[in-house]
PDB file of C-alpha atoms in Angstrom:
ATOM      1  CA  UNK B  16      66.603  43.698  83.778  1.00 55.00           C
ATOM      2  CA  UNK B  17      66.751  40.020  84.515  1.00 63.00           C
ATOM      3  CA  UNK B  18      64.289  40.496  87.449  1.00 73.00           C
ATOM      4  CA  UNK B  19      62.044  42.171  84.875  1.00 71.00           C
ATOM      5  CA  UNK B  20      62.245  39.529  82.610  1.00 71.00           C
ATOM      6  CA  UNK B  21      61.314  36.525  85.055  1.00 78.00           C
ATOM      7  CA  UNK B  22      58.789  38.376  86.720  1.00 75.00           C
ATOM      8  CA  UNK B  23      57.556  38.975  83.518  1.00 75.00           C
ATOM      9  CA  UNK B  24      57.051  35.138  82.894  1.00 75.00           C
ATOM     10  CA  UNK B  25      55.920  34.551  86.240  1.00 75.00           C
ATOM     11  CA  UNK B  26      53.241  36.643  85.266  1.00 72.00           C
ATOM     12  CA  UNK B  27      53.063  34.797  82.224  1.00 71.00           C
ATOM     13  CA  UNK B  28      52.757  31.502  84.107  1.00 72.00           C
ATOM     14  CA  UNK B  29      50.399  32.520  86.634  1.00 73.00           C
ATOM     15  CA  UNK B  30      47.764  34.451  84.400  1.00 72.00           C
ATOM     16  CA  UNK B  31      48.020  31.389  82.309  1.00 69.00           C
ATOM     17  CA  UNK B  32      48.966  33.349  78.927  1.00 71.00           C
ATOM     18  CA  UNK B  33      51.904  31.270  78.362  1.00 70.00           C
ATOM     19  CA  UNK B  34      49.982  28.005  78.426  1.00 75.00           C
ATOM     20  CA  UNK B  35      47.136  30.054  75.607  1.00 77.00           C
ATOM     21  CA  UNK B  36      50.216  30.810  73.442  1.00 80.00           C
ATOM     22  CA  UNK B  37      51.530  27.650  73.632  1.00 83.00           C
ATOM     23  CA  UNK B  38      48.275  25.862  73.073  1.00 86.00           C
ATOM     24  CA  UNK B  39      47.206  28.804  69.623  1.00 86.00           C
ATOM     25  CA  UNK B  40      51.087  27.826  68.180  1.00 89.00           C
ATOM     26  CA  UNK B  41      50.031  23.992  68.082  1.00 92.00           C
ATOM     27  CA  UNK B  42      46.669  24.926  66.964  1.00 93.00           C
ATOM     28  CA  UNK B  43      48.492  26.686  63.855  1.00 94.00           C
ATOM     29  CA  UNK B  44      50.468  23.919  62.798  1.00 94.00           C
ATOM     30  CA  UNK B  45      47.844  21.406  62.958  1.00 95.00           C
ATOM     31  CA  UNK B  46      45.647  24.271  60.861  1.00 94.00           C
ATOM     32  CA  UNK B  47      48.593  24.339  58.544  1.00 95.00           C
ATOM     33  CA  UNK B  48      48.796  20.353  58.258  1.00 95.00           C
ATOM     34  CA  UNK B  49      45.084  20.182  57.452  1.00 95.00           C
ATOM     35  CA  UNK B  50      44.799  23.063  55.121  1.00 96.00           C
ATOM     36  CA  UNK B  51      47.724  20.999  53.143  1.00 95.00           C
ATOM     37  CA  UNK B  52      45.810  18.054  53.245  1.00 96.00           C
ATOM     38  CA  UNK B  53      42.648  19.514  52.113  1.00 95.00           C
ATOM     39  CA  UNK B  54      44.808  21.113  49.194  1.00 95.00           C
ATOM     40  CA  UNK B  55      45.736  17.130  47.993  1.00 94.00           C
ATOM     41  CA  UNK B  56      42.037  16.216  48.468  1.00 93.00           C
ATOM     42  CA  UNK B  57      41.048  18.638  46.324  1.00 92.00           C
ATOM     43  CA  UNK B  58      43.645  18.064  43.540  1.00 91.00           C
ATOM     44  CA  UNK B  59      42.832  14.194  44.033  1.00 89.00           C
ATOM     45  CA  UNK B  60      38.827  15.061  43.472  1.00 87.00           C
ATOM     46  CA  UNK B  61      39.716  17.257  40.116  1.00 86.00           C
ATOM     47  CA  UNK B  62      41.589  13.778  38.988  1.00 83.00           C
ATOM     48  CA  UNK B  63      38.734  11.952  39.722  1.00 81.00           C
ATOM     49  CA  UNK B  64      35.987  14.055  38.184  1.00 75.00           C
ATOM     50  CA  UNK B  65      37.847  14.338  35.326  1.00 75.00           C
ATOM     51  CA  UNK B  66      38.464  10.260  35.086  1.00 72.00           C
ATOM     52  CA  UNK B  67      34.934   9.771  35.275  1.00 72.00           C
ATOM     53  CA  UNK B  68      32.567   9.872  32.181  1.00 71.00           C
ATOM     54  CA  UNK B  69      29.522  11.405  32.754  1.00 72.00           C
ATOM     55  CA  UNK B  70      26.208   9.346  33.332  1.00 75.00           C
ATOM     56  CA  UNK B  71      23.975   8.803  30.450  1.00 77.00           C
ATOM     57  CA  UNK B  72      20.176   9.319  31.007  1.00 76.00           C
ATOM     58  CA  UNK B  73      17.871   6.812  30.665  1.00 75.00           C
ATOM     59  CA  UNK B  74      16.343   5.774  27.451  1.00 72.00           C
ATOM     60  CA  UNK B  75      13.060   7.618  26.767  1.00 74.00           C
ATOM     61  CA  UNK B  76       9.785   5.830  24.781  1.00 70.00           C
ATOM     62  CA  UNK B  77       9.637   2.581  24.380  1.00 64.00           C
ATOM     63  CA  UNK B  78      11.899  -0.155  25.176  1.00 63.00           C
ATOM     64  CA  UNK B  79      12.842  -2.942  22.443  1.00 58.00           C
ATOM     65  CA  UNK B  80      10.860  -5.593  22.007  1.00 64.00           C
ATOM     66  CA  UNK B  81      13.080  -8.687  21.397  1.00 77.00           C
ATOM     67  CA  UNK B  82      10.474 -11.557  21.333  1.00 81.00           C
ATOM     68  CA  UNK B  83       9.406  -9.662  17.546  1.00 83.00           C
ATOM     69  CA  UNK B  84      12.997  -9.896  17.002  1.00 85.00           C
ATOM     70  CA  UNK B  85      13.322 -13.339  17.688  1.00 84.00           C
ATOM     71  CA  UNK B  86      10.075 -14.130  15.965  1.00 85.00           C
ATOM     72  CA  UNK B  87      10.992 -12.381  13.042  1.00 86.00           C
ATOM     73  CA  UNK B  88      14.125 -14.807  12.697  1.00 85.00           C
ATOM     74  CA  UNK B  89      12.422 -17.599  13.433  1.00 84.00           C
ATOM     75  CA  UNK B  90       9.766 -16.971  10.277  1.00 84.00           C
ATOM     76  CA  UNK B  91      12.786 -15.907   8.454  1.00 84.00           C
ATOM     77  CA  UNK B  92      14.382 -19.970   9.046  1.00 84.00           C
ATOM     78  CA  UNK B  93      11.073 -21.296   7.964  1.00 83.00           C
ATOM     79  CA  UNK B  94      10.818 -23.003   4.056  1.00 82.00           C
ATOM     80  CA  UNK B  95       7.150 -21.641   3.306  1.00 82.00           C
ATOM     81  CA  UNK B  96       8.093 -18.214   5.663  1.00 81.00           C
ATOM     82  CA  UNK B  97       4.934 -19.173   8.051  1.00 85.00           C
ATOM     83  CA  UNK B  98       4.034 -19.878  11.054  1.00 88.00           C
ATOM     84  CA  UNK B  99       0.912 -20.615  13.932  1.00 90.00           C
ATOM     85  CA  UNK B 100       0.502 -18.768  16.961  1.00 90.00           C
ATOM     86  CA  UNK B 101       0.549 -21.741  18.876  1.00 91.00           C
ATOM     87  CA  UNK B 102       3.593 -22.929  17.135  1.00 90.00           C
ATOM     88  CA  UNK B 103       5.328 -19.731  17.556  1.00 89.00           C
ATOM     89  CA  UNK B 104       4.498 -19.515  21.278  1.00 90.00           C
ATOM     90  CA  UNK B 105       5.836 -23.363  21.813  1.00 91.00           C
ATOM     91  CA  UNK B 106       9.237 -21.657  20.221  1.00 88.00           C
ATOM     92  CA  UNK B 107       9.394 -19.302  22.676  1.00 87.00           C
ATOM     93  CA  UNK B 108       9.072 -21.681  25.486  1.00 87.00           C
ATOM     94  CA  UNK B 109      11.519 -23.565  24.322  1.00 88.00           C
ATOM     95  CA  UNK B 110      13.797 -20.869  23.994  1.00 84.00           C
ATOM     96  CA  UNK B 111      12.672 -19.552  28.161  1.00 81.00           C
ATOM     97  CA  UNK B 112      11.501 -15.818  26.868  1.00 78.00           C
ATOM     98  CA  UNK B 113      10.027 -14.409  29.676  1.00 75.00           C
ATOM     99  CA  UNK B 114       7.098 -12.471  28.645  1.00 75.00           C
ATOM    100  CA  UNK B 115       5.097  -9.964  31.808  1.00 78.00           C
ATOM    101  CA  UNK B 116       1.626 -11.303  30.747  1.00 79.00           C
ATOM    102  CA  UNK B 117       0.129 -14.618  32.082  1.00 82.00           C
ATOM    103  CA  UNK B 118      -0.699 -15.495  28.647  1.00 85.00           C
ATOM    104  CA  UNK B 119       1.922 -15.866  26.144  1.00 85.00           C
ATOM    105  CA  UNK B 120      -0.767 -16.763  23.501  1.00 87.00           C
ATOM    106  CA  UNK B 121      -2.618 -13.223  23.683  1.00 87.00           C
ATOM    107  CA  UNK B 122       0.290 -11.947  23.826  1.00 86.00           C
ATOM    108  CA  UNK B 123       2.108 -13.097  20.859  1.00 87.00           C
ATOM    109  CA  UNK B 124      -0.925 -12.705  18.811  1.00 88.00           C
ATOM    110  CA  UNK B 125      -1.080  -9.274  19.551  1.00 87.00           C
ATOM    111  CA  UNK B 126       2.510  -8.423  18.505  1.00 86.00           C
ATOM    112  CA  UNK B 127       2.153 -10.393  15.209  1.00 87.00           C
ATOM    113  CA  UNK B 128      -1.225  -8.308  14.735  1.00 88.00           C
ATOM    114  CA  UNK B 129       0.272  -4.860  15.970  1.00 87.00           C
ATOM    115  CA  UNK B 130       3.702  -4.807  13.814  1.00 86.00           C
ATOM    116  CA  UNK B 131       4.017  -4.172  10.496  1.00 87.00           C
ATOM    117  CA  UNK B 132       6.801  -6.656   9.905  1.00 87.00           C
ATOM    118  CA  UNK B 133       3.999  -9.117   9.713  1.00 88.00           C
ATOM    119  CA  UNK B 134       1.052 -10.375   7.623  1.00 89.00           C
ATOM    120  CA  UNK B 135      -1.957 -12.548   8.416  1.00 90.00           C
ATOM    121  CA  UNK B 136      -2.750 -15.368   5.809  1.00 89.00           C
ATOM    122  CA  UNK B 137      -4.905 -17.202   7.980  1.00 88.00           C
ATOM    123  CA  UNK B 138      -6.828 -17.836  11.316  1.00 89.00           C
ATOM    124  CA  UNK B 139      -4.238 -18.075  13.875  1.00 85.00           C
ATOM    125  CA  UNK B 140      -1.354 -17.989  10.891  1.00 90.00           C
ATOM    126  CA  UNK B 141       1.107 -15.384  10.204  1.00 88.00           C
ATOM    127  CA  UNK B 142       4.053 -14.534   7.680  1.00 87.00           C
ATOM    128  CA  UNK B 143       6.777 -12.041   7.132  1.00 85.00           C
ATOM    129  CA  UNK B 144       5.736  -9.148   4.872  1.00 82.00           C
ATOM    130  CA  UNK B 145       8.092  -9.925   1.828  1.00 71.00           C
ATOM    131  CA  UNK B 146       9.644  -6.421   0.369  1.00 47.00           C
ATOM    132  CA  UNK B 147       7.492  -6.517  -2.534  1.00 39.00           C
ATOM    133  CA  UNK B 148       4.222  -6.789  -0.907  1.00 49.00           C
ATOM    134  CA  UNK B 149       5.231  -4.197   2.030  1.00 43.00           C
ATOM    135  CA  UNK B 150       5.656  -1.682  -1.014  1.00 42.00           C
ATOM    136  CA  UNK B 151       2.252   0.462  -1.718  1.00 47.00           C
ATOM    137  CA  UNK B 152       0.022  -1.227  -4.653  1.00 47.00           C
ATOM    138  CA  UNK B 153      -0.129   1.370  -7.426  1.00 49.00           C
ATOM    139  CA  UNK B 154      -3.787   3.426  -7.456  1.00 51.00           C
ATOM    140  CA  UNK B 155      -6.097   2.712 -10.372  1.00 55.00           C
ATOM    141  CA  UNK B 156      -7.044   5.668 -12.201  1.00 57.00           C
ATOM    142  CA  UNK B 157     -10.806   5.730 -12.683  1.00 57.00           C
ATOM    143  CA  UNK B 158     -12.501   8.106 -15.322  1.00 62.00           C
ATOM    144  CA  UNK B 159     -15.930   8.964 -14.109  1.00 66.00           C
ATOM    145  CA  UNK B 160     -18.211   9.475 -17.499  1.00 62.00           C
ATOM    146  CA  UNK B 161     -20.018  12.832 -16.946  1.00 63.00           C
ATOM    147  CA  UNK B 162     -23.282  13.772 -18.628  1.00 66.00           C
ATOM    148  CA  UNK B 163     -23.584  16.433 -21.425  1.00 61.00           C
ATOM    149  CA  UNK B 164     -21.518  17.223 -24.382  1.00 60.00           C
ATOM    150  CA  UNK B 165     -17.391  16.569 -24.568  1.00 56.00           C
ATOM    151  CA  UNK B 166     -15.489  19.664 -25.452  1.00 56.00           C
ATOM    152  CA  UNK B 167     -13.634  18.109 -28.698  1.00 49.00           C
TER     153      UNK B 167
END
């Protein structure tokens, strides 16, 4: 029976099928190790998504306009509540607001002409709409005289 069992693994060792099981049994525990590490990874990702707040989307429409804003104050500061154009674009300057058009004038006149926070009293002059004047004057009722006889 010994014979049979070393000429069994000299078979073995010739054919080369010792050195394939050898090589599949190291194969498995390295399979094992990674499947155990993939296991973590995943566990770590859940932790992660979870951590993570989702992404907002981007604002839709229009973006705010903060040189009205800062207008708006600025009339707001002012004793008589008025301003120039020209005066109100010096401000601005002064203050560095960066503005995509090359000319800050045109620009500025447009807003103050465009928004209804704003009234013109003047050529090149504009004011904050107070709340009494930005409510809607009351209609006059006008009887039209008809021809003929009144029903009385």
């Amino acid at each position: 029976m010994a014979d049979a069992r070393n000429f069994r693994k000299y078979l073995e060792e010739l054919s080369g099928n010792n050195y394939l099981k050898k090589k599949v049994k190291s194969l498995e525990k390295k399979n094992e190790s990674l499947e155990k590490e993939m296991k973590e990874l995943k566990e770590l990702l859940k932790q992660i998504k979870t951590n993570i707040p989702k992404a907002l989307p981007k604002q839709k429409g229009r973006k705010p306009r903060p040189m009205i804003r800062i207008i708006e104050d600025e009339l707001a500061k002012q004793k008589d509540g008025k301003m120039k154009v020209t005066d109100i674009v010096k401000m601005l300057k002064r203050k560095n607001i960066k503005s995509k058009t090359q000319n800050l004038y045109s620009s500025v006149a447009a807003s103050l002409a465009n928004s209804p926070k704003f009234e013109k009293i003047g050529k090149g002059e504009y004011r904050l709409k107070s709340k009494a004047s930005a409510a809607p004057a009351k209609k006059k009722v006008v009887k039209i005289a008809t021809k003929g006889k009144s029903k009385s």
